[in-house]
Short mmCIF file of C-alpha atoms in Angstrom, two decimals:
data_model
loop_
_atom_site.label_atom_id
_atom_site.label_comp_id
_atom_site.label_asym_id
_atom_site.label_seq_id
_atom_site.Cartn_x
_atom_site.Cartn_y
_atom_site.Cartn_z
CA UNK A 1 15.18 -0.19 0.63
CA UNK A 2 14.02 -2.74 3.21
CA UNK A 3 15.59 -6.18 3.24
CA UNK A 4 12.92 -8.80 3.82
CA UNK A 5 15.53 -11.24 5.14
CA UNK A 6 16.48 -8.94 8.02
CA UNK A 7 14.72 -10.15 11.22
CA UNK A 8 14.18 -6.63 12.56
CA UNK A 9 12.72 -5.46 9.27
CA UNK A 10 10.43 -8.48 9.09
CA UNK A 11 9.14 -8.10 12.65
CA UNK A 12 8.42 -4.38 12.16
CA UNK A 13 6.92 -4.68 8.69
CA UNK A 14 3.27 -4.11 9.59
CA UNK A 15 3.89 -1.09 11.80
CA UNK A 16 6.28 0.48 9.30
CA UNK A 17 3.88 -0.03 6.40
CA UNK A 18 1.01 1.58 8.32
CA UNK A 19 3.19 4.65 8.86
CA UNK A 20 3.98 5.00 5.16
CA UNK A 21 0.80 4.06 3.28
CA UNK A 22 -2.22 6.38 3.63
CA UNK A 23 -5.44 4.48 4.31
CA UNK A 24 -3.72 1.09 4.38
CA UNK A 25 -6.55 -0.77 6.08
CA UNK A 26 -9.17 0.83 3.86
CA UNK A 27 -7.04 -0.10 0.83
CA UNK A 28 -7.22 -3.76 1.78
CA UNK A 29 -10.98 -3.64 2.34
CA UNK A 30 -11.58 -1.80 -0.94
CA UNK A 31 -9.49 -4.40 -2.74
CA UNK A 32 -11.54 -7.19 -1.22
CA UNK A 33 -14.80 -5.55 -2.30
CA UNK A 34 -13.55 -5.06 -5.86
CA UNK A 35 -12.44 -8.67 -6.16
CA UNK A 36 -15.77 -9.88 -4.75
CA UNK A 37 -17.70 -8.04 -7.46
CA UNK A 38 -16.72 -10.81 -9.89
CA UNK A 39 -15.18 -13.60 -7.81
CA UNK A 40 -17.58 -16.22 -6.47
CA UNK A 41 -18.00 -17.03 -2.79
CA UNK A 42 -15.77 -20.10 -3.22
CA UNK A 43 -13.09 -18.35 -5.32
CA UNK A 44 -9.45 -19.38 -5.53
CA UNK A 45 -7.39 -16.18 -5.27
CA UNK A 46 -3.76 -15.53 -6.21
CA UNK A 47 -1.95 -13.18 -3.80
CA UNK A 48 1.43 -12.01 -5.08
CA UNK A 49 3.64 -10.47 -2.40
CA UNK A 50 1.77 -12.37 0.31
CA UNK A 51 4.53 -12.14 2.90
CA UNK A 52 3.45 -10.48 6.12
CA UNK A 53 -0.11 -11.69 5.62
CA UNK A 54 -1.95 -8.38 5.68
CA UNK A 55 -3.89 -8.98 2.46
CA UNK A 56 -4.53 -12.61 3.31
CA UNK A 57 -5.79 -11.71 6.76
CA UNK A 58 -8.29 -9.13 5.53
CA UNK A 59 -9.50 -11.16 2.55
CA UNK A 60 -9.91 -14.34 4.56
CA UNK A 61 -12.06 -12.47 7.10
CA UNK A 62 -14.16 -10.83 4.39
CA UNK A 63 -14.67 -14.08 2.47
CA UNK A 64 -14.67 -17.16 4.74
CA UNK A 65 -14.91 -19.61 1.83
CA UNK A 66 -12.18 -18.19 -0.40
CA UNK A 67 -8.99 -20.22 -0.83
CA UNK A 68 -5.65 -18.60 -1.58
CA UNK A 69 -2.27 -19.12 -3.16
CA UNK A 70 0.19 -16.83 -1.36
CA UNK A 71 3.38 -16.16 -3.32
CA UNK A 72 6.46 -14.46 -1.87
CA UNK A 73 10.24 -14.98 -2.25
CA UNK A 74 10.95 -14.39 1.47
CA UNK A 75 10.61 -17.41 3.76
CA UNK A 76 10.70 -15.12 6.81
CA UNK A 77 7.82 -13.01 5.49
CA UNK A 78 5.76 -16.11 4.69
CA UNK A 79 6.34 -17.33 8.25
CA UNK A 80 5.07 -13.97 9.47
CA UNK A 81 1.97 -14.44 7.31
CA UNK A 82 1.33 -17.89 8.79
CA UNK A 83 1.57 -16.49 12.31
CA UNK A 84 -0.72 -13.57 11.52
CA UNK A 85 -3.37 -15.79 9.91
CA UNK A 86 -3.63 -18.39 12.64
CA UNK A 87 -6.31 -20.96 11.78
CA UNK A 88 -7.06 -19.22 8.47
CA UNK A 89 -3.61 -20.33 7.24
CA UNK A 90 -5.23 -23.70 6.50
CA UNK A 91 -6.97 -22.03 3.54
CA UNK A 92 -3.69 -20.81 2.04
CA UNK A 93 -1.16 -22.65 -0.08
CA UNK A 94 2.14 -20.83 0.45
CA UNK A 95 4.64 -20.68 -2.39
CA UNK A 96 8.16 -19.48 -1.59
CA UNK A 97 9.43 -17.99 -4.85
CA UNK A 98 8.37 -15.73 -7.68
CA UNK A 99 5.34 -15.73 -9.93
CA UNK A 100 7.07 -17.57 -12.77
CA UNK A 101 7.48 -20.68 -10.59
CA UNK A 102 4.02 -20.48 -9.02
CA UNK A 103 1.19 -22.90 -9.92
CA UNK A 104 -0.62 -22.14 -13.16
CA UNK A 105 -4.14 -21.92 -11.76
CA UNK A 106 -6.36 -20.78 -13.37
CA UNK A 107 -7.42 -18.46 -10.54
CA UNK A 108 -10.66 -16.58 -10.07
CA UNK A 109 -8.99 -13.34 -8.95
CA UNK A 110 -5.58 -11.90 -8.09
CA UNK A 111 -4.12 -9.14 -5.96
CA UNK A 112 -0.67 -7.57 -5.70
CA UNK A 113 -0.24 -4.79 -3.15
CA UNK A 114 2.92 -2.77 -2.38
CA UNK A 115 5.10 -5.09 -4.45
CA UNK A 116 5.35 -4.10 -8.11
CA UNK A 117 7.23 -0.87 -7.35
CA UNK A 118 10.30 -3.01 -6.58
CA UNK A 119 10.46 -4.18 -10.22
CA UNK A 120 11.97 -2.22 -13.14
CA UNK A 121 9.59 -1.79 -16.06
CA UNK A 122 10.61 -4.90 -18.09
CA UNK A 123 10.33 -7.16 -15.04
CA UNK A 124 7.09 -5.49 -14.00
CA UNK A 125 5.50 -6.15 -17.38
CA UNK A 126 6.73 -9.75 -17.33
CA UNK A 127 5.24 -10.23 -13.86
CA UNK A 128 1.90 -8.70 -14.85
CA UNK A 129 1.72 -10.99 -17.87
CA UNK A 130 2.49 -13.99 -15.67
CA UNK A 131 -0.37 -12.99 -13.38
CA UNK A 132 -2.72 -12.56 -16.34
CA UNK A 133 -1.71 -15.97 -17.70
CA UNK A 134 -2.86 -17.54 -14.43
CA UNK A 135 -6.30 -15.94 -14.38
CA UNK A 136 -9.59 -17.04 -15.87
CA UNK A 137 -11.07 -14.75 -18.56
CA UNK A 138 -12.84 -11.82 -16.91
CA UNK A 139 -11.16 -12.40 -13.55
CA UNK A 140 -10.48 -9.23 -11.52
CA UNK A 141 -6.99 -8.08 -10.60
CA UNK A 142 -6.12 -5.38 -8.07
CA UNK A 143 -2.69 -3.75 -7.82
CA UNK A 144 -1.46 -0.85 -5.69
CA UNK A 145 2.04 0.53 -5.13
CA UNK A 146 4.18 3.67 -5.32
CA UNK A 147 3.31 5.55 -8.50
CA UNK A 148 4.03 9.25 -9.09
CA UNK A 149 5.83 11.56 -11.57
CA UNK A 150 9.39 10.38 -12.02
CA UNK A 151 11.22 13.53 -13.11
CA UNK A 152 12.06 17.01 -11.86
CA UNK A 153 10.12 19.16 -9.44
CA UNK A 154 6.97 17.03 -9.59
CA UNK A 155 8.89 13.97 -8.41
CA UNK A 156 10.49 15.89 -5.54
CA UNK A 157 7.10 17.29 -4.54
CA UNK A 158 5.60 13.83 -4.13
CA UNK A 159 8.67 12.55 -2.29
CA UNK A 160 8.34 15.45 0.15
CA UNK A 161 4.65 14.71 0.62
CA UNK A 162 5.44 11.06 1.22
CA UNK A 163 8.02 12.02 3.84
CA UNK A 164 5.64 14.48 5.48
CA UNK A 165 2.98 11.77 5.85
CA UNK A 166 5.55 9.45 7.44
CA UNK A 167 6.54 12.14 9.95
CA UNK A 168 2.88 12.82 10.75
CA UNK A 169 2.51 9.08 11.39
CA UNK A 170 5.33 9.02 13.90
CA UNK A 171 8.46 8.42 11.83
CA UNK A 172 11.42 10.59 12.93
CA UNK A 173 12.05 13.41 10.44
CA UNK A 174 15.63 12.34 9.71
CA UNK A 175 14.50 8.77 9.03
CA UNK A 176 11.72 9.99 6.75
CA UNK A 177 14.15 12.16 4.79
CA UNK A 178 16.54 9.23 4.44
CA UNK A 179 13.69 7.07 3.19
CA UNK A 180 12.68 9.64 0.59
CA UNK A 181 16.27 9.81 -0.67
CA UNK A 182 16.44 6.02 -0.95
CA UNK A 183 13.08 5.97 -2.70
CA UNK A 184 14.33 8.46 -5.28
CA UNK A 185 17.66 6.76 -5.89
CA UNK A 186 16.85 3.07 -5.65
CA UNK A 187 13.18 2.31 -6.33
CA UNK A 188 12.15 1.97 -10.02
CA UNK A 189 8.90 3.92 -9.63
CA UNK A 190 6.80 4.54 -12.76
CA UNK A 191 4.34 7.33 -13.43
CA UNK A 192 0.63 6.56 -13.00
CA UNK A 193 0.04 6.80 -16.75
CA UNK A 194 2.83 4.29 -17.45
CA UNK A 195 1.63 1.94 -14.73
CA UNK A 196 -1.85 1.96 -16.19
CA UNK A 197 -0.52 1.39 -19.70
CA UNK A 198 1.46 -1.65 -18.53
CA UNK A 199 -1.70 -3.23 -17.17
CA UNK A 200 -3.26 -2.92 -20.60
CA UNK A 201 -0.15 -4.33 -22.30
CA UNK A 202 -0.17 -7.27 -19.91
CA UNK A 203 -3.69 -8.32 -20.87
CA UNK A 204 -6.09 -6.47 -18.58
CA UNK A 205 -9.18 -4.62 -19.78
CA UNK A 206 -11.28 -1.78 -18.33
CA UNK A 207 -8.47 -0.66 -16.02
CA UNK A 208 -9.68 1.90 -13.47
CA UNK A 209 -7.96 3.90 -10.75
CA UNK A 210 -9.73 3.21 -7.44
CA UNK A 211 -7.19 4.41 -4.88
CA UNK A 212 -4.88 7.42 -4.60
CA UNK A 213 -3.05 7.91 -1.32
CA UNK A 214 -0.46 10.63 -1.94
CA UNK A 215 2.48 8.77 -3.55
CA UNK A 216 0.53 5.49 -3.83
CA UNK A 217 -1.98 4.53 -6.53
CA UNK A 218 -4.21 1.50 -7.00
CA UNK A 219 -6.01 0.02 -10.02
CA UNK A 220 -8.51 -2.68 -10.80
CA UNK A 221 -8.65 -4.44 -14.16
CA UNK A 222 -10.02 -7.62 -15.69
CA UNK A 223 -8.34 -10.45 -17.59
CA UNK A 224 -9.10 -10.44 -21.31
#
């Protein structure tokens, strides 16, 4: 999969992501609306996987008084986020590292987009629990990432659909096929039912699916 220390990969991150994720911009806006249902106008929001700055850019425009903690292990991707945000970067505390070394909060809301699919199930559950531990009771959490059946013909069907969307978005067919193969062999994707169960195990209540874009799914839940 993509190396977020590779300069070419970092510089092309936004364009590449738009070609792969159906409704990417609407996903960010929906996430902002869901967080705002419970987070106050002066909320402090945890953004895990903040490198690149797409979430931070949209949320900071939607909510001009929100403050953010942006967590990402890639210094290059955090630099990209700073550049993308411009003056709004003053409202963000950037943390280079993983969630377990991030400040404790407590935060009023949290978001993690297109990140958790990189983590095998034990690490994913640990990360979700670390997010929950940093949230106030009742705080909203939004997550979205690859999530589809992980065995047999159903898995191959969704990989083919994912590749077809990439081609329709301008990715060369050979590159899309290579990406689907890498996705199958190297990314620890979970099924939607297992993803949803992990959110419950991590300490989130009333988990609801709000987004389904072919191979991607998104949920909102609330800290116990």
